[in-house]
Amino acid sequence: MSNIDPKVLRHRVESINTLPTVPSVLKRLSAVIEKPRITIVEISAFISNDPALTTKVLKMVNSAIYGFPGRIASVSHATMLLGLNVIKGLLLGVSVFELMQKTMSGLYEHSLACAIASRVIAQKKGMKEPEEVSVAGLLHDIGKVILTLEFAKEYEAAMGEAQEKRISIFEAEKNQFNATHADVGSWLAEKWRFPRNLVEVIEFHHRPALAKNAPMEAAIVHMADLLARARGFGFAGENFVPEINPMAFELLKLSDQDIQDVLQEMEDNMESAEDLS
Amino acid sequence: MPKFSVNQLEPGMKLAKPVMAKNGMVMLGEGTELTEIWIERIQDMDIHTVFIDGPTVQTLSMEEALSALDERFALVEDKPYMKNIKKIVKQHIEGLYE
């Protein structure tokens, strides 16, 4: 059983800007996006001042994850088109991807597949901002990145326990940390002043029925996560497909054909998306 | 669609995905038939691989892929809706080998 106090855990996660294990680029980014009144112009300037970051952001916005491949030439165009929240999420996405590849091999592919599936389902459901749902899909497991970085030994133990007892990583995390990657991710998303909906999706992607403000978005990412695992794209801590939440499934009302389409879109886009890092 | 190293390209091959510059801008569109000149240009860009039309070679055999699928669904086979979801994913995976 765990002896980590969730309050201490939360405090440590929220001090991300000073954690020695967190790379400086992520600290700098974290300091920028947590500002209460950051403007599109400031964030655009922050990206443009860093050539490596600019390249990554442009590559990402021109990729299959979003709906406009190969059409966005500048950072200012991208920020105007996608809006502050999507850009903030995307910046984090490109910055944590490298970390993902170091800390949990396969988490990057899993997150990409989930982002693609989230966008496709959001479009099928006629959501106003499919890109926001896609970013939620991209970042839903961000808690795992911080946990593996800061608590490498304990997380290793959780993954071992999941494999040995044939339980989900979500359950194993509870045993190790008295909290889950969903909690950790939502603490970070709050600290970074993400919109309420995105915080909820990260917090409740395993328990979508609890999402009060964004039940549809949470159901979409829940389903996208499940389909990415079902198809076997990437690795997210263990290899088991989680059980679908029946309420979420009934809310989504996806036909068999819809599910086939989502799988096909993931298939078509994963190969090229894997070149994004 | 298989991925080819830029050094293995031959005239007549068709692009299955656009060739993009580092910043994501499209340099050659999807469906472009490669000529000597295009191949030279591609080799002068800072990219390593491109996607060419044709069936992708799966790294697992179908039997391996399906048994991995069974293992992934092992804990949830009898939960609501999961049987149907698995059936759809199974058909999808089988479709990759046609």
CSV table of C-alpha atoms in Angstrom, one decimal:
chain,number,residue,atom,x,y,z
A,1,MET,CA,0.0,0.0,0.0
A,2,SER,CA,1.0,3.5,-0.6
A,3,ASN,CA,2.3,5.9,2.0
A,4,ILE,CA,2.1,9.0,-0.3
A,5,ASP,CA,-0.2,11.6,1.1
A,6,PRO,CA,-2.3,13.0,-1.8
A,7,LYS,CA,-1.9,16.6,-0.4
A,8,VAL,CA,1.9,16.2,-0.5
A,9,LEU,CA,1.6,14.7,-4.0
A,10,ARG,CA,-0.5,17.6,-5.2
A,11,HIS,CA,1.9,20.1,-3.8
A,12,ARG,CA,4.8,18.5,-5.5
A,13,VAL,CA,3.0,18.3,-8.8
A,14,GLU,CA,2.0,21.9,-8.6
A,15,SER,CA,5.6,23.0,-8.0
A,16,ILE,CA,6.4,21.7,-11.4
A,17,ASN,CA,8.2,25.0,-12.2
A,18,THR,CA,10.9,24.1,-9.7
A,19,LEU,CA,11.1,20.3,-10.0
A,20,PRO,CA,14.6,19.2,-10.9
A,21,THR,CA,13.4,16.4,-13.1
A,22,VAL,CA,11.3,18.7,-15.3
A,23,PRO,CA,13.3,20.1,-18.3
A,24,SER,CA,13.7,23.8,-18.5
A,25,VAL,CA,11.7,24.2,-21.7
A,26,LEU,CA,8.6,22.9,-20.0
A,27,LYS,CA,9.2,25.1,-16.9
A,28,ARG,CA,9.5,28.2,-19.1
A,29,LEU,CA,6.3,27.2,-20.9
A,30,SER,CA,4.5,26.5,-17.7
A,31,ALA,CA,5.4,29.9,-16.4
A,32,VAL,CA,4.1,31.5,-19.5
A,33,ILE,CA,0.8,29.7,-19.8
A,34,GLU,CA,-0.2,30.0,-16.2
A,35,LYS,CA,-0.3,33.8,-16.4
A,36,PRO,CA,-3.8,34.9,-15.7
A,37,ARG,CA,-4.2,37.3,-18.6
A,38,ILE,CA,-1.9,36.0,-21.3
A,39,THR,CA,-2.9,37.3,-24.7
A,40,ILE,CA,-2.7,35.7,-28.1
A,41,VAL,CA,-0.1,38.2,-29.1
A,42,GLU,CA,2.2,37.3,-26.2
A,43,ILE,CA,1.9,33.6,-26.7
A,44,SER,CA,2.5,34.0,-30.4
A,45,ALA,CA,5.7,36.0,-29.6
A,46,PHE,CA,6.8,33.4,-27.1
A,47,ILE,CA,6.6,30.7,-29.8
A,48,SER,CA,8.1,32.7,-32.6
A,49,ASN,CA,11.2,33.6,-30.4
A,50,ASP,CA,12.0,29.9,-30.3
A,51,PRO,CA,12.8,28.4,-33.7
A,52,ALA,CA,12.6,24.8,-32.5
A,53,LEU,CA,9.3,25.4,-30.9
A,54,THR,CA,8.0,27.2,-34.0
A,55,THR,CA,8.9,24.3,-36.2
A,56,LYS,CA,7.2,21.8,-33.9
A,57,VAL,CA,4.0,23.9,-33.6
A,58,LEU,CA,3.7,24.4,-37.3
A,59,LYS,CA,4.3,20.8,-38.0
A,60,MET,CA,1.6,19.8,-35.5
A,61,VAL,CA,-1.0,22.3,-36.7
A,62,ASN,CA,-0.4,21.2,-40.3
A,63,SER,CA,-0.7,17.5,-39.3
A,64,ALA,CA,-3.6,15.1,-39.5
A,65,ILE,CA,-4.5,15.8,-35.9
A,66,TYR,CA,-6.2,19.0,-36.9
A,67,GLY,CA,-8.5,19.6,-39.9
A,68,PHE,CA,-6.3,21.7,-42.1
A,69,PRO,CA,-3.2,19.8,-43.3
A,70,GLY,CA,-0.4,21.8,-45.0
A,71,ARG,CA,-2.2,25.1,-45.0
A,72,ILE,CA,-0.8,27.1,-42.0
A,73,ALA,CA,2.4,29.0,-42.7
A,74,SER,CA,2.9,31.2,-39.7
A,75,VAL,CA,2.6,31.0,-35.9
A,76,SER,CA,0.4,34.1,-35.9
A,77,HIS,CA,-1.9,32.5,-38.4
A,78,ALA,CA,-2.1,29.4,-36.3
A,79,THR,CA,-2.9,31.2,-33.1
A,80,MET,CA,-5.7,33.2,-34.7
A,81,LEU,CA,-7.1,30.2,-36.3
A,82,LEU,CA,-7.0,27.9,-33.3
A,83,GLY,CA,-7.5,30.3,-30.4
A,84,LEU,CA,-5.7,30.6,-27.1
A,85,ASN,CA,-6.9,27.5,-25.4
A,86,VAL,CA,-6.0,25.2,-28.3
A,87,ILE,CA,-2.6,26.8,-28.7
A,88,LYS,CA,-1.8,26.5,-25.0
A,89,GLY,CA,-2.7,22.8,-25.1
A,90,LEU,CA,-0.8,22.2,-28.3
A,91,LEU,CA,2.3,23.9,-26.9
A,92,LEU,CA,2.2,21.6,-24.0
A,93,GLY,CA,1.6,18.7,-26.3
A,94,VAL,CA,4.7,19.3,-28.4
A,95,SER,CA,6.8,20.0,-25.3
A,96,VAL,CA,5.7,16.9,-23.4
A,97,PHE,CA,6.0,14.6,-26.4
A,98,GLU,CA,9.7,14.3,-26.1
A,99,LEU,CA,9.4,13.6,-22.4
A,100,MET,CA,6.8,11.0,-23.2
A,101,GLN,CA,9.2,9.1,-25.4
A,102,LYS,CA,11.8,9.1,-22.6
A,103,THR,CA,9.6,8.3,-19.7
A,104,MET,CA,7.0,5.8,-21.1
A,105,SER,CA,7.7,4.4,-24.5
A,106,GLY,CA,4.5,4.3,-26.5
A,107,LEU,CA,2.6,7.0,-24.6
A,108,TYR,CA,3.3,9.4,-27.4
A,109,GLU,CA,1.7,7.2,-30.0
A,110,HIS,CA,-1.2,6.4,-27.7
A,111,SER,CA,-1.8,10.2,-27.2
A,112,LEU,CA,-1.7,10.9,-30.9
A,113,ALA,CA,-4.1,8.1,-31.7
A,114,CYS,CA,-6.4,9.4,-29.0
A,115,ALA,CA,-6.2,13.0,-30.3
A,116,ILE,CA,-7.1,11.8,-33.9
A,117,ALA,CA,-10.0,9.7,-32.7
A,118,SER,CA,-11.2,12.5,-30.5
A,119,ARG,CA,-11.3,14.9,-33.4
A,120,VAL,CA,-13.1,12.5,-35.6
A,121,ILE,CA,-15.8,11.7,-33.0
A,122,ALA,CA,-16.2,15.4,-32.2
A,123,GLN,CA,-16.8,16.1,-35.9
A,124,LYS,CA,-19.3,13.3,-36.2
A,125,LYS,CA,-21.1,14.7,-33.1
A,126,GLY,CA,-21.2,18.2,-34.7
A,127,MET,CA,-19.2,19.8,-31.8
A,128,LYS,CA,-18.5,23.4,-32.4
A,129,GLU,CA,-14.7,23.2,-31.6
A,130,PRO,CA,-13.4,19.8,-32.6
A,131,GLU,CA,-9.8,21.1,-32.2
A,132,GLU,CA,-10.5,21.7,-28.5
A,133,VAL,CA,-11.6,18.1,-28.0
A,134,SER,CA,-8.6,16.9,-30.0
A,135,VAL,CA,-6.3,18.8,-27.6
A,136,ALA,CA,-8.1,17.2,-24.7
A,137,GLY,CA,-7.4,13.8,-26.3
A,138,LEU,CA,-3.8,14.8,-26.8
A,139,LEU,CA,-3.3,15.8,-23.2
A,140,HIS,CA,-5.6,13.3,-21.4
A,141,ASP,CA,-2.7,11.3,-20.0
A,142,ILE,CA,-0.4,14.3,-19.2
A,143,GLY,CA,-0.6,13.2,-15.5
A,144,LYS,CA,1.4,10.1,-16.4
A,145,VAL,CA,4.2,12.1,-17.8
A,146,ILE,CA,4.7,14.0,-14.5
A,147,LEU,CA,4.2,10.9,-12.4
A,148,THR,CA,6.8,8.9,-14.4
A,149,LEU,CA,9.2,11.9,-14.3
A,150,GLU,CA,8.9,12.7,-10.6
A,151,PHE,CA,8.1,9.3,-9.2
A,152,ALA,CA,9.9,7.0,-11.5
A,153,LYS,CA,10.4,4.2,-9.0
A,154,GLU,CA,6.8,4.2,-7.7
A,155,TYR,CA,5.4,4.3,-11.2
A,156,GLU,CA,7.6,1.4,-12.3
A,157,ALA,CA,6.1,-0.5,-9.4
A,158,ALA,CA,2.6,0.5,-10.4
A,159,MET,CA,3.2,-0.8,-14.0
A,160,GLY,CA,4.6,-4.0,-12.6
A,161,GLU,CA,1.6,-4.4,-10.3
A,162,ALA,CA,-0.8,-3.8,-13.2
A,163,GLN,CA,0.9,-6.5,-15.3
A,164,GLU,CA,1.2,-9.0,-12.5
A,165,LYS,CA,-2.3,-8.7,-11.1
A,166,ARG,CA,-3.9,-8.0,-14.5
A,167,ILE,CA,-5.5,-4.8,-13.4
A,168,SER,CA,-5.6,-1.4,-15.1
A,169,ILE,CA,-2.8,1.1,-14.6
A,170,PHE,CA,-5.6,3.4,-13.2
A,171,GLU,CA,-6.2,0.9,-10.3
A,172,ALA,CA,-2.5,0.3,-9.8
A,173,GLU,CA,-1.9,4.0,-9.5
A,174,LYS,CA,-4.5,4.3,-6.8
A,175,ASN,CA,-2.6,1.6,-4.8
A,176,GLN,CA,0.7,3.3,-5.3
A,177,PHE,CA,-0.2,7.0,-5.0
A,178,ASN,CA,-3.7,7.2,-3.4
A,179,ALA,CA,-4.4,9.3,-6.6
A,180,THR,CA,-4.4,8.7,-10.3
A,181,HIS,CA,-2.9,10.2,-13.4
A,182,ALA,CA,-6.3,11.7,-14.0
A,183,ASP,CA,-6.1,13.7,-10.7
A,184,VAL,CA,-2.5,14.7,-11.3
A,185,GLY,CA,-3.4,15.9,-14.9
A,186,SER,CA,-6.4,17.9,-13.7
A,187,TRP,CA,-4.3,19.7,-11.0
A,188,LEU,CA,-1.8,20.7,-13.7
A,189,ALA,CA,-4.5,21.8,-16.1
A,190,GLU,CA,-6.0,24.0,-13.3
A,191,LYS,CA,-2.7,25.4,-12.5
A,192,TRP,CA,-2.2,26.2,-16.2
A,193,ARG,CA,-5.6,27.9,-16.2
A,194,PHE,CA,-7.1,25.7,-18.9
A,195,PRO,CA,-10.8,26.1,-19.5
A,196,ARG,CA,-13.1,24.2,-17.1
A,197,ASN,CA,-14.1,21.8,-19.8
A,198,LEU,CA,-10.6,20.7,-20.5
A,199,VAL,CA,-9.8,20.3,-16.8
A,200,GLU,CA,-12.9,18.1,-16.5
A,201,VAL,CA,-12.1,15.9,-19.5
A,202,ILE,CA,-8.6,15.2,-18.1
A,203,GLU,CA,-10.0,14.6,-14.6
A,204,PHE,CA,-12.9,12.3,-15.7
A,205,HIS,CA,-11.7,10.6,-18.9
A,206,HIS,CA,-12.0,7.3,-16.9
A,207,ARG,CA,-15.3,8.2,-15.2
A,208,PRO,CA,-17.0,10.4,-17.8
A,209,ALA,CA,-20.4,10.2,-16.1
A,210,LEU,CA,-19.0,12.6,-13.4
A,211,ALA,CA,-18.2,15.4,-15.8
A,212,LYS,CA,-20.9,18.1,-15.1
A,213,ASN,CA,-19.9,20.8,-17.6
A,214,ALA,CA,-18.5,18.8,-20.4
A,215,PRO,CA,-20.2,15.4,-20.4
A,216,MET,CA,-20.0,15.1,-24.2
A,217,GLU,CA,-16.3,16.0,-24.4
A,218,ALA,CA,-15.4,13.6,-21.5
A,219,ALA,CA,-17.4,10.8,-23.2
A,220,ILE,CA,-15.6,11.5,-26.5
A,221,VAL,CA,-12.1,11.3,-25.0
A,222,HIS,CA,-13.2,8.2,-22.9
A,223,MET,CA,-14.2,6.5,-26.1
A,224,ALA,CA,-11.2,7.7,-28.1
A,225,ASP,CA,-8.8,6.4,-25.4
A,226,LEU,CA,-10.6,3.1,-25.5
A,227,LEU,CA,-10.5,2.8,-29.3
A,228,ALA,CA,-6.8,3.7,-29.4
A,229,ARG,CA,-6.1,0.9,-26.9
A,230,ALA,CA,-8.4,-1.5,-28.7
A,231,ARG,CA,-6.6,-1.0,-32.0
A,232,GLY,CA,-3.3,-1.4,-30.1
A,233,PHE,CA,-1.7,2.0,-31.0
A,234,GLY,CA,1.0,2.9,-28.5
A,235,PHE,CA,1.3,2.0,-24.8
A,236,ALA,CA,-0.3,3.7,-21.9
A,237,GLY,CA,0.9,1.7,-18.8
A,238,GLU,CA,-0.6,-1.7,-19.5
A,239,ASN,CA,-2.2,-3.3,-22.6
A,240,PHE,CA,-5.7,-3.8,-21.4
A,241,VAL,CA,-8.7,-2.2,-23.1
A,242,PRO,CA,-10.8,-0.6,-20.3
A,243,GLU,CA,-14.5,-1.2,-19.9
A,244,ILE,CA,-16.7,1.4,-21.7
A,245,ASN,CA,-18.8,3.5,-19.4
A,246,PRO,CA,-22.4,2.6,-20.5
A,247,MET,CA,-23.7,6.1,-19.9
A,248,ALA,CA,-21.0,7.6,-22.0
A,249,PHE,CA,-21.6,5.1,-24.8
A,250,GLU,CA,-25.3,5.8,-24.8
A,251,LEU,CA,-24.7,9.6,-24.8
A,252,LEU,CA,-22.4,9.3,-27.8
A,253,LYS,CA,-24.8,7.1,-29.8
A,254,LEU,CA,-22.1,6.0,-32.3
A,255,SER,CA,-23.2,3.5,-34.9
A,256,ASP,CA,-21.1,0.6,-35.9
A,257,GLN,CA,-20.2,2.5,-39.1
A,258,ASP,CA,-19.1,5.5,-37.0
A,259,ILE,CA,-16.7,3.3,-35.0
A,260,GLN,CA,-15.4,1.8,-38.2
A,261,ASP,CA,-14.8,5.3,-39.6
A,262,VAL,CA,-12.9,6.4,-36.4
A,263,LEU,CA,-10.6,3.3,-36.6
A,264,GLN,CA,-10.0,3.9,-40.3
A,265,GLU,CA,-9.1,7.6,-39.8
A,266,MET,CA,-6.7,6.6,-37.0
A,267,GLU,CA,-5.1,4.0,-39.3
A,268,ASP,CA,-4.7,6.4,-42.2
A,269,ASN,CA,-3.2,9.2,-40.0
A,270,MET,CA,-1.0,7.4,-37.5
A,271,GLU,CA,1.9,6.6,-39.8
A,272,SER,CA,2.4,10.2,-40.9
A,273,ALA,CA,1.6,11.6,-37.4
A,274,GLU,CA,4.4,9.5,-35.9
A,275,ASP,CA,6.9,11.7,-37.7
A,276,LEU,CA,5.8,14.7,-35.6
A,277,SER,CA,8.3,14.6,-32.8
B,1,MET,CA,0.9,2.8,-47.7
B,2,PRO,CA,4.6,2.0,-47.3
B,3,LYS,CA,7.2,4.5,-46.2
B,4,PHE,CA,10.3,4.8,-48.5
B,5,SER,CA,13.7,6.3,-47.8
B,6,VAL,CA,14.3,9.3,-50.1
B,7,ASN,CA,17.2,7.3,-51.6
B,8,GLN,CA,15.0,4.4,-52.7
B,9,LEU,CA,12.6,6.5,-54.8
B,10,GLU,CA,12.1,5.7,-58.4
B,11,PRO,CA,10.3,7.6,-61.2
B,12,GLY,CA,6.7,6.5,-61.6
B,13,MET,CA,6.0,6.1,-57.9
B,14,LYS,CA,3.0,8.0,-56.7
B,15,LEU,CA,3.0,10.0,-53.4
B,16,ALA,CA,0.4,8.6,-50.9
B,17,LYS,CA,0.9,11.6,-48.6
B,18,PRO,CA,2.0,15.2,-49.5
B,19,VAL,CA,5.7,15.9,-49.1
B,20,MET,CA,6.0,18.6,-46.5
B,21,ALA,CA,8.8,20.9,-45.5
B,22,LYS,CA,10.0,21.0,-41.9
B,23,ASN,CA,7.4,23.7,-41.0
B,24,GLY,CA,4.6,21.6,-42.4
B,25,MET,CA,4.0,23.4,-45.6
B,26,VAL,CA,3.0,21.2,-48.6
B,27,MET,CA,5.8,21.0,-51.2
B,28,LEU,CA,4.4,18.3,-53.4
B,29,GLY,CA,0.8,17.2,-53.2
B,30,GLU,CA,-0.7,13.8,-52.5
B,31,GLY,CA,-1.0,11.7,-55.7
B,32,THR,CA,2.0,13.4,-57.5
B,33,GLU,CA,3.8,11.0,-59.8
B,34,LEU,CA,7.5,11.2,-59.1
B,35,THR,CA,9.9,12.1,-61.9
B,36,GLU,CA,13.7,12.2,-61.8
B,37,ILE,CA,13.5,16.0,-61.1
B,38,TRP,CA,11.0,15.7,-58.3
B,39,ILE,CA,13.1,12.9,-56.7
B,40,GLU,CA,16.2,15.2,-56.9
B,41,ARG,CA,14.2,18.0,-55.3
B,42,ILE,CA,13.0,15.7,-52.5
B,43,GLN,CA,16.5,14.5,-51.9
B,44,ASP,CA,17.6,18.2,-51.6
B,45,MET,CA,15.0,18.8,-48.8
B,46,ASP,CA,15.8,18.0,-45.2
B,47,ILE,CA,13.5,15.0,-45.0
B,48,HIS,CA,14.3,11.3,-44.8
B,49,THR,CA,11.2,9.3,-45.8
B,50,VAL,CA,8.0,9.8,-47.9
B,51,PHE,CA,4.8,7.8,-48.3
B,52,ILE,CA,4.2,5.9,-51.5
B,53,ASP,CA,1.0,4.4,-52.8
B,54,GLY,CA,0.6,0.7,-52.2
B,55,PRO,CA,-0.3,-1.7,-49.5
B,56,THR,CA,1.4,-1.3,-46.1
B,57,VAL,CA,3.3,-4.3,-44.9
B,58,GLN,CA,2.0,-5.2,-41.5
B,59,THR,CA,4.7,-6.0,-39.0
B,60,LEU,CA,2.7,-8.7,-37.3
B,61,SER,CA,1.0,-11.7,-38.9
B,62,MET,CA,-2.8,-11.6,-38.8
B,63,GLU,CA,-2.8,-14.5,-36.3
B,64,GLU,CA,-0.4,-12.6,-34.0
B,65,ALA,CA,-2.5,-9.4,-34.4
B,66,LEU,CA,-5.7,-11.2,-33.5
B,67,SER,CA,-4.3,-13.0,-30.5
B,68,ALA,CA,-2.9,-9.7,-29.2
B,69,LEU,CA,-6.4,-8.3,-29.7
B,70,ASP,CA,-7.9,-11.1,-27.6
B,71,GLU,CA,-5.4,-10.5,-24.9
B,72,ARG,CA,-6.2,-6.7,-24.8
B,73,PHE,CA,-9.9,-7.4,-24.4
B,74,ALA,CA,-9.4,-10.3,-21.9
B,75,LEU,CA,-10.7,-8.3,-18.9
B,76,VAL,CA,-13.8,-6.8,-20.5
B,77,GLU,CA,-15.2,-9.4,-22.9
B,78,ASP,CA,-18.5,-9.7,-21.0
B,79,LYS,CA,-19.0,-6.1,-20.1
B,80,PRO,CA,-21.9,-4.1,-21.7
B,81,TYR,CA,-21.2,-3.1,-25.4
B,82,MET,CA,-17.7,-4.5,-25.3
B,83,LYS,CA,-18.4,-7.6,-27.4
B,84,ASN,CA,-19.7,-5.4,-30.3
B,85,ILE,CA,-16.8,-3.0,-30.0
B,86,LYS,CA,-14.4,-5.9,-30.1
B,87,LYS,CA,-16.1,-7.3,-33.2
B,88,ILE,CA,-15.8,-4.0,-35.1
B,89,VAL,CA,-12.1,-3.7,-34.1
B,90,LYS,CA,-11.5,-7.3,-35.2
B,91,GLN,CA,-13.1,-6.7,-38.6
B,92,HIS,CA,-11.0,-3.6,-38.9
B,93,ILE,CA,-7.7,-5.5,-38.2
B,94,GLU,CA,-8.7,-8.3,-40.6
B,95,GLY,CA,-9.3,-5.7,-43.2
B,96,LEU,CA,-5.7,-4.5,-43.0
B,97,TYR,CA,-4.6,-7.9,-44.4
B,98,GLU,CA,-6.8,-8.0,-47.4
